[in-house]
Amino acid sequence: MKKLLLATIISLNLSFACGQVNPFEFEKQTGYKGNNIPDLTYLEDSYSFLVLGDFGRVGNYYQQDVARELGHATIVLDAEFIVSVGDNFYPNGVASTTDYQWVSSFESIYNDASLYRDWYVALGNHDYRGNVQAQIDYSNVSRRWNMPARYYSKTFHVNNDEKMLLIVMDTNPYIESYHQASEKYIGVAEQDTAKQTQWLIEQLKTSDPQIKWKIVVGHHPLYSGGKRKDSEDTKLFEKKFADLFDKHQVDAYICGHEHDLQIIKPKERFTTQFLSGAASEVRETGNREGTIFATAEPGFMAFSVFGSKMLVQTVRAGETGATVLHKFELAK
């Protein structure tokens, strides 16, 4: 019996290695009980990660539906890691590393076995209403929560010869209106934006010839067709960073803040913005110049790097399953 079981496992491994089964089929054959997302395209030998944002609502709104399907997508794509674009805990962040929100809004919600891999987390404005340092310190408590500082970077090998640079910003100090409400956004006015900007530029000026993809993550959008389309905060943030990202050829700026799903690339811009802020609450959205896709549906985005292209799939999470609403290919 043991020999038969061993032979079966070896056969499955060989089949997977030869591309005869996709990651979901392989996991099902080894005992996985979750569901497939048939519309989600798996590209063999690709390097994938998932993005969600604005999620921490104690399982309310659409949070549990999105969490369930996020787990399924992680299996289907064999995703390497997960990115959160901020507003991790509503309405007022966390008080400490032992705040019960860690259990009620994170640990007990994202409990699919596939989601126990690295999460790279940004800070949102609601996180600044609580103890930001507690979210940083939780990196020493949780194996999967990664926030070593308010802003940081990480380099990933997407294949043997090429790398992807992921830069996680703290966008909150750049929002001027927050400085007028320092009692609400704790410590935001004390942050040194000149220092962070210089750090960001140095990261983007990398001389590593293997870095093929540059991705910046932040909470606030450069552009929006949603609630904050005409917001002065949005317009000022675009002025501060759109040209800088283009100059240093940032392939993708990934953000949230708006509770919807949008892809925007204005005319003449190099950087494409991917907004994924619909992991719990959802609001109406719309279009603006450069809008490629926009929807007010609960869900997340999946990114798959393969060669000179990046496939971005926008996933809707429903009560009984998931649907891919849009597929976008970003080419170098």
GROMACS .gro file of C-alpha atoms in nm:
model
  332
    1MET     CA    1   0.000   0.000   0.000
    2LYS     CA    2   0.282   0.240   0.090
    3LYS     CA    3   0.459   0.160  -0.239
    4LEU     CA    4   0.137   0.233  -0.430
    5LEU     CA    5   0.090   0.565  -0.251
    6LEU     CA    6   0.452   0.663  -0.318
    7ALA     CA    7   0.415   0.573  -0.686
    8THR     CA    8   0.100   0.786  -0.707
    9ILE     CA    9   0.272   1.089  -0.553
   10ILE     CA   10   0.572   1.050  -0.786
   11SER     CA   11   0.337   1.023  -1.083
   12LEU     CA   12   0.155   1.341  -0.979
   13ASN     CA   13   0.481   1.528  -0.936
   14LEU     CA   14   0.603   1.417  -1.279
   15SER     CA   15   0.273   1.518  -1.437
   16PHE     CA   16   0.289   1.861  -1.275
   17ALA     CA   17   0.650   1.910  -1.382
   18CYS     CA   18   0.564   1.818  -1.738
   19GLY     CA   19   0.276   2.064  -1.746
   20GLN     CA   20   0.007   1.795  -1.774
   21VAL     CA   21  -0.191   1.932  -1.480
   22ASN     CA   22  -0.232   2.286  -1.354
   23PRO     CA   23  -0.177   2.383  -0.987
   24PHE     CA   24  -0.545   2.345  -0.896
   25GLU     CA   25  -0.571   1.996  -1.044
   26PHE     CA   26  -0.253   1.894  -0.869
   27GLU     CA   27  -0.377   2.019  -0.532
   28LYS     CA   28  -0.715   1.847  -0.577
   29GLN     CA   29  -0.539   1.517  -0.644
   30THR     CA   30  -0.342   1.556  -0.323
   31GLY     CA   31  -0.644   1.633  -0.104
   32TYR     CA   32  -0.730   2.003  -0.149
   33LYS     CA   33  -1.102   2.067  -0.082
   34GLY     CA   34  -1.137   2.421  -0.218
   35ASN     CA   35  -1.300   2.532  -0.542
   36ASN     CA   36  -1.158   2.618  -0.880
   37ILE     CA   37  -1.196   2.954  -1.057
   38PRO     CA   38  -1.228   2.826  -1.415
   39ASP     CA   39  -1.210   3.173  -1.575
   40LEU     CA   40  -0.875   3.248  -1.409
   41THR     CA   41  -0.592   3.196  -1.657
   42TYR     CA   42  -0.290   3.008  -1.527
   43LEU     CA   43   0.027   3.061  -1.729
   44GLU     CA   44   0.280   2.785  -1.685
   45ASP     CA   45   0.614   2.908  -1.547
   46SER     CA   46   0.466   3.248  -1.463
   47TYR     CA   47   0.534   3.434  -1.137
   48SER     CA   48   0.208   3.540  -0.972
   49PHE     CA   49   0.086   3.747  -0.680
   50LEU     CA   50  -0.250   3.878  -0.562
   51VAL     CA   51  -0.359   4.228  -0.456
   52LEU     CA   52  -0.643   4.336  -0.229
   53GLY     CA   53  -0.716   4.649  -0.031
   54ASP     CA   54  -0.942   4.826   0.216
   55PHE     CA   55  -1.038   4.500   0.382
   56GLY     CA   56  -1.051   4.505   0.764
   57ARG     CA   57  -1.419   4.499   0.860
   58VAL     CA   58  -1.450   4.206   1.102
   59GLY     CA   59  -1.579   3.984   0.821
   60ASN     CA   60  -1.867   4.217   0.734
   61TYR     CA   61  -1.973   4.356   0.396
   62TYR     CA   62  -1.805   4.135   0.130
   63GLN     CA   63  -1.488   4.061   0.326
   64GLN     CA   64  -1.551   3.690   0.381
   65ASP     CA   65  -1.651   3.628   0.018
   66VAL     CA   66  -1.335   3.800  -0.103
   67ALA     CA   67  -1.118   3.614   0.149
   68ARG     CA   68  -1.259   3.277   0.039
   69GLU     CA   69  -1.199   3.343  -0.331
   70LEU     CA   70  -0.858   3.495  -0.261
   71GLY     CA   71  -0.762   3.158  -0.115
   72HIS     CA   72  -0.893   2.975  -0.420
   73ALA     CA   73  -0.705   3.208  -0.657
   74THR     CA   74  -0.383   3.153  -0.463
   75ILE     CA   75  -0.411   2.781  -0.535
   76VAL     CA   76  -0.522   2.821  -0.898
   77LEU     CA   77  -0.230   3.052  -0.983
   78ASP     CA   78   0.022   2.902  -0.742
   79ALA     CA   79   0.070   3.262  -0.624
   80GLU     CA   80   0.392   3.354  -0.447
   81PHE     CA   81   0.263   3.627  -0.218
   82ILE     CA   82  -0.020   3.871  -0.140
   83VAL     CA   83  -0.015   4.251  -0.134
   84SER     CA   84  -0.245   4.470   0.076
   85VAL     CA   85  -0.267   4.832  -0.034
   86GLY     CA   86  -0.379   4.959   0.307
   87ASP     CA   87  -0.680   5.042   0.522
   88ASN     CA   88  -0.616   4.710   0.688
   89PHE     CA   89  -0.839   4.783   0.988
   90TYR     CA   90  -1.157   4.991   1.001
   91PRO     CA   91  -1.251   5.232   1.134
   92ASN     CA   92  -0.955   5.330   1.351
   93GLY     CA   93  -0.664   5.094   1.288
   94VAL     CA   94  -0.538   4.882   1.580
   95ALA     CA   95  -0.433   4.984   1.928
   96SER     CA   96  -0.156   4.728   1.982
   97THR     CA   97  -0.019   4.395   1.859
   98THR     CA   98  -0.275   4.222   2.084
   99ASP     CA   99  -0.576   4.421   1.963
  100TYR     CA  100  -0.859   4.176   1.892
  101GLN     CA  101  -0.890   4.317   1.539
  102TRP     CA  102  -0.590   4.104   1.446
  103VAL     CA  103  -0.809   3.801   1.512
  104SER     CA  104  -1.150   3.930   1.403
  105SER     CA  105  -1.044   4.113   1.084
  106PHE     CA  106  -0.736   3.922   0.972
  107GLU     CA  107  -0.636   3.589   1.124
  108SER     CA  108  -0.986   3.439   1.145
  109ILE     CA  109  -1.092   3.570   0.802
  110TYR     CA  110  -0.794   3.485   0.582
  111ASN     CA  111  -0.772   3.131   0.714
  112ASP     CA  112  -0.747   2.923   0.396
  113ALA     CA  113  -0.427   2.722   0.416
  114SER     CA  114  -0.308   2.878   0.089
  115LEU     CA  115  -0.313   3.226   0.246
  116TYR     CA  116  -0.045   3.140   0.501
  117ARG     CA  117   0.227   3.283   0.280
  118ASP     CA  118   0.392   3.624   0.278
  119TRP     CA  119   0.170   3.933   0.285
  120TYR     CA  120   0.339   4.263   0.196
  121VAL     CA  121   0.134   4.537   0.355
  122ALA     CA  122   0.099   4.912   0.303
  123LEU     CA  123  -0.055   5.168   0.538
  124GLY     CA  124  -0.387   5.339   0.464
  125ASN     CA  125  -0.544   5.648   0.617
  126HIS     CA  126  -0.762   5.443   0.852
  127ASP     CA  127  -0.450   5.269   0.980
  128TYR     CA  128  -0.317   5.612   1.080
  129ARG     CA  129  -0.618   5.657   1.307
  130GLY     CA  130  -0.467   5.391   1.530
  131ASN     CA  131  -0.122   5.269   1.628
  132VAL     CA  132   0.091   5.245   1.312
  133GLN     CA  133   0.387   5.108   1.507
  134ALA     CA  134   0.171   4.814   1.619
  135GLN     CA  135   0.121   4.712   1.256
  136ILE     CA  136   0.497   4.731   1.202
  137ASP     CA  137   0.563   4.532   1.519
  138TYR     CA  138   0.311   4.264   1.422
  139SER     CA  139   0.569   4.156   1.163
  140ASN     CA  140   0.755   4.002   1.459
  141VAL     CA  141   0.439   3.824   1.578
  142SER     CA  142   0.304   3.684   1.252
  143ARG     CA  143   0.493   3.466   1.007
  144ARG     CA  144   0.296   3.605   0.713
  145TRP     CA  145   0.251   3.976   0.795
  146ASN     CA  146   0.536   4.181   0.646
  147MET     CA  147   0.562   4.551   0.729
  148PRO     CA  148   0.922   4.614   0.839
  149ALA     CA  149   0.875   4.992   0.829
  150ARG     CA  150   0.628   5.257   0.713
  151TYR     CA  151   0.785   5.223   0.369
  152TYR     CA  152   1.016   4.954   0.234
  153SER     CA  153   1.116   4.756  -0.075
  154LYS     CA  154   1.162   4.393  -0.173
  155THR     CA  155   1.323   4.231  -0.478
  156PHE     CA  156   1.191   3.903  -0.617
  157HIS     CA  157   1.343   3.662  -0.869
  158VAL     CA  158   1.071   3.603  -1.128
  159ASN     CA  159   1.297   3.359  -1.313
  160ASN     CA  160   1.665   3.268  -1.325
  161ASP     CA  161   1.770   3.585  -1.507
  162GLU     CA  162   1.514   3.851  -1.416
  163LYS     CA  163   1.390   4.026  -1.104
  164MET     CA  164   1.091   4.235  -0.998
  165LEU     CA  165   1.133   4.534  -0.767
  166LEU     CA  166   0.838   4.593  -0.534
  167ILE     CA  167   0.839   4.929  -0.355
  168VAL     CA  168   0.581   4.986  -0.081
  169MET     CA  169   0.524   5.355  -0.006
  170ASP     CA  170   0.357   5.530   0.285
  171THR     CA  171   0.141   5.773   0.088
  172ASN     CA  172  -0.046   5.919   0.386
  173PRO     CA  173   0.203   6.196   0.476
  174TYR     CA  174   0.178   6.329   0.118
  175ILE     CA  175  -0.196   6.398   0.155
  176GLU     CA  176  -0.202   6.763   0.259
  177SER     CA  177  -0.554   6.761   0.403
  178TYR     CA  178  -0.444   6.504   0.663
  179HIS     CA  179  -0.202   6.756   0.808
  180GLN     CA  180  -0.499   6.974   0.892
  181ALA     CA  181  -0.649   6.688   1.094
  182SER     CA  182  -0.347   6.570   1.291
  183GLU     CA  183  -0.565   6.466   1.586
  184LYS     CA  184  -0.742   6.223   1.351
  185TYR     CA  185  -0.439   6.091   1.161
  186ILE     CA  186  -0.197   6.024   1.443
  187GLY     CA  187   0.163   6.118   1.371
  188VAL     CA  188   0.110   6.187   1.001
  189ALA     CA  189   0.243   6.543   1.020
  190GLU     CA  190   0.562   6.421   1.187
  191GLN     CA  191   0.668   6.209   0.889
  192ASP     CA  192   0.956   6.334   0.673
  193THR     CA  193   0.822   6.327   0.317
  194ALA     CA  194   1.146   6.469   0.173
  195LYS     CA  195   1.336   6.176   0.320
  196GLN     CA  196   1.088   5.923   0.187
  197THR     CA  197   1.089   6.082  -0.159
  198GLN     CA  198   1.467   6.070  -0.175
  199TRP     CA  199   1.458   5.705  -0.065
  200LEU     CA  200   1.197   5.631  -0.333
  201ILE     CA  201   1.411   5.792  -0.604
  202GLU     CA  202   1.717   5.595  -0.496
  203GLN     CA  203   1.517   5.273  -0.511
  204LEU     CA  204   1.385   5.353  -0.859
  205LYS     CA  205   1.733   5.446  -0.987
  206THR     CA  206   1.855   5.092  -0.920
  207SER     CA  207   2.150   4.988  -1.132
  208ASP     CA  208   2.072   4.617  -1.107
  209PRO     CA  209   2.051   4.504  -1.472
  210GLN     CA  210   1.839   4.203  -1.377
  211ILE     CA  211   1.547   4.416  -1.257
  212LYS     CA  212   1.298   4.399  -1.541
  213TRP     CA  213   0.981   4.506  -1.362
  214LYS     CA  214   0.932   4.804  -1.129
  215ILE     CA  215   0.614   4.808  -0.923
  216VAL     CA  216   0.518   5.071  -0.666
  217VAL     CA  217   0.247   5.008  -0.406
  218GLY     CA  218   0.068   5.284  -0.215
  219HIS     CA  219  -0.272   5.348  -0.065
  220HIS     CA  220  -0.379   5.664  -0.245
  221PRO     CA  221  -0.452   5.675  -0.620
  222LEU     CA  222  -0.289   5.896  -0.881
  223TYR     CA  223  -0.616   5.892  -1.075
  224SER     CA  224  -0.974   5.783  -1.018
  225GLY     CA  225  -1.306   5.772  -1.193
  226GLY     CA  226  -1.478   5.702  -0.863
  227LYS     CA  227  -1.575   5.902  -0.556
  228ARG     CA  228  -1.247   6.094  -0.546
  229LYS     CA  229  -1.228   6.169  -0.919
  230ASP     CA  230  -1.221   6.546  -0.865
  231SER     CA  231  -1.070   6.545  -0.517
  232GLU     CA  232  -0.798   6.802  -0.457
  233ASP     CA  233  -0.603   6.534  -0.266
  234THR     CA  234  -0.603   6.309  -0.573
  235LYS     CA  235  -0.501   6.589  -0.808
  236LEU     CA  236  -0.213   6.695  -0.582
  237PHE     CA  237  -0.094   6.337  -0.540
  238GLU     CA  238  -0.086   6.296  -0.919
  239LYS     CA  239   0.124   6.613  -0.950
  240LYS     CA  240   0.372   6.482  -0.696
  241PHE     CA  241   0.428   6.137  -0.842
  242ALA     CA  242   0.296   6.077  -1.196
  243ASP     CA  243   0.594   6.240  -1.366
  244LEU     CA  244   0.839   6.077  -1.125
  245PHE     CA  245   0.699   5.730  -1.195
  246ASP     CA  246   0.713   5.792  -1.570
  247LYS     CA  247   1.069   5.921  -1.551
  248HIS     CA  248   1.188   5.605  -1.376
  249GLN     CA  249   0.967   5.378  -1.589
  250VAL     CA  250   0.752   5.232  -1.314
  251ASP     CA  251   0.551   4.963  -1.489
  252ALA     CA  252   0.263   4.952  -1.243
  253TYR     CA  253   0.138   5.167  -0.958
  254ILE     CA  254  -0.091   4.957  -0.737
  255CYS     CA  255  -0.324   5.132  -0.493
  256GLY     CA  256  -0.663   5.137  -0.321
  257HIS     CA  257  -0.853   5.400  -0.115
  258GLU     CA  258  -1.143   5.395  -0.359
  259HIS     CA  259  -1.369   5.098  -0.282
  260ASP     CA  260  -1.384   4.962  -0.632
  261LEU     CA  261  -1.167   4.806  -0.904
  262GLN     CA  262  -1.007   5.027  -1.169
  263ILE     CA  263  -0.732   5.019  -1.431
  264ILE     CA  264  -0.623   5.358  -1.563
  265LYS     CA  265  -0.349   5.473  -1.797
  266PRO     CA  266  -0.388   5.835  -1.911
  267LYS     CA  267  -0.272   5.933  -2.256
  268GLU     CA  268   0.104   5.988  -2.284
  269ARG     CA  269   0.173   5.822  -1.948
  270PHE     CA  270   0.416   5.533  -1.908
  271THR     CA  271   0.288   5.396  -1.576
  272THR     CA  272  -0.038   5.202  -1.559
  273GLN     CA  273  -0.238   5.235  -1.237
  274PHE     CA  274  -0.418   4.934  -1.090
  275LEU     CA  275  -0.666   5.019  -0.814
  276SER     CA  276  -0.783   4.726  -0.602
  277GLY     CA  277  -0.980   4.857  -0.305
  278ALA     CA  278  -1.289   4.636  -0.308
  279ALA     CA  279  -1.200   4.369  -0.053
  280SER     CA  280  -1.494   4.450   0.177
  281GLU     CA  281  -1.706   4.762   0.116
  282VAL     CA  282  -1.796   4.861  -0.242
  283ARG     CA  283  -1.891   5.204  -0.378
  284GLU     CA  284  -2.010   5.329  -0.717
  285THR     CA  285  -1.736   5.415  -0.962
  286GLY     CA  286  -1.702   5.555  -1.313
  287ASN     CA  287  -1.463   5.655  -1.589
  288ARG     CA  288  -1.214   5.931  -1.658
  289GLU     CA  289  -0.962   5.995  -1.933
  290GLY     CA  290  -0.744   5.689  -1.961
  291THR     CA  291  -0.985   5.445  -1.793
  292ILE     CA  292  -0.931   5.094  -1.923
  293PHE     CA  293  -1.163   4.920  -1.681
  294ALA     CA  294  -1.378   5.016  -1.381
  295THR     CA  295  -1.638   4.828  -1.180
  296ALA     CA  296  -1.811   4.852  -0.844
  297GLU     CA  297  -1.784   4.486  -0.752
  298PRO     CA  298  -1.621   4.310  -0.455
  299GLY     CA  299  -1.295   4.140  -0.542
  300PHE     CA  300  -0.923   4.163  -0.602
  301MET     CA  301  -0.659   4.157  -0.876
  302ALA     CA  302  -0.418   3.882  -0.980
  303PHE     CA  303  -0.083   3.962  -1.143
  304SER     CA  304   0.116   3.705  -1.342
  305VAL     CA  305   0.458   3.788  -1.486
  306PHE     CA  306   0.570   3.578  -1.781
  307GLY     CA  307   0.859   3.686  -2.000
  308SER     CA  308   0.808   4.038  -2.133
  309LYS     CA  309   0.441   4.053  -2.033
  310MET     CA  310   0.231   4.086  -1.720
  311LEU     CA  311  -0.123   3.951  -1.717
  312VAL     CA  312  -0.356   4.133  -1.475
  313GLN     CA  313  -0.689   3.964  -1.402
  314THR     CA  314  -0.968   4.138  -1.212
  315VAL     CA  315  -1.169   3.890  -1.007
  316ARG     CA  316  -1.520   3.937  -0.868
  317ALA     CA  317  -1.591   3.744  -0.548
  318GLY     CA  318  -1.955   3.640  -0.510
  319GLU     CA  319  -2.145   3.448  -0.246
  320THR     CA  320  -2.101   3.117  -0.424
  321GLY     CA  321  -1.790   3.160  -0.635
  322ALA     CA  322  -1.568   3.389  -0.837
  323THR     CA  323  -1.572   3.529  -1.189
  324VAL     CA  324  -1.297   3.697  -1.387
  325LEU     CA  325  -1.439   4.031  -1.500
  326HIS     CA  326  -1.146   4.161  -1.702
  327LYS     CA  327  -0.805   4.060  -1.834
  328PHE     CA  328  -0.537   4.312  -1.921
  329GLU     CA  329  -0.193   4.245  -2.063
  330LEU     CA  330   0.088   4.484  -1.980
  331ALA     CA  331   0.380   4.451  -2.220
  332LYS     CA  332   0.734   4.578  -2.171
   0.00000   0.00000   0.00000
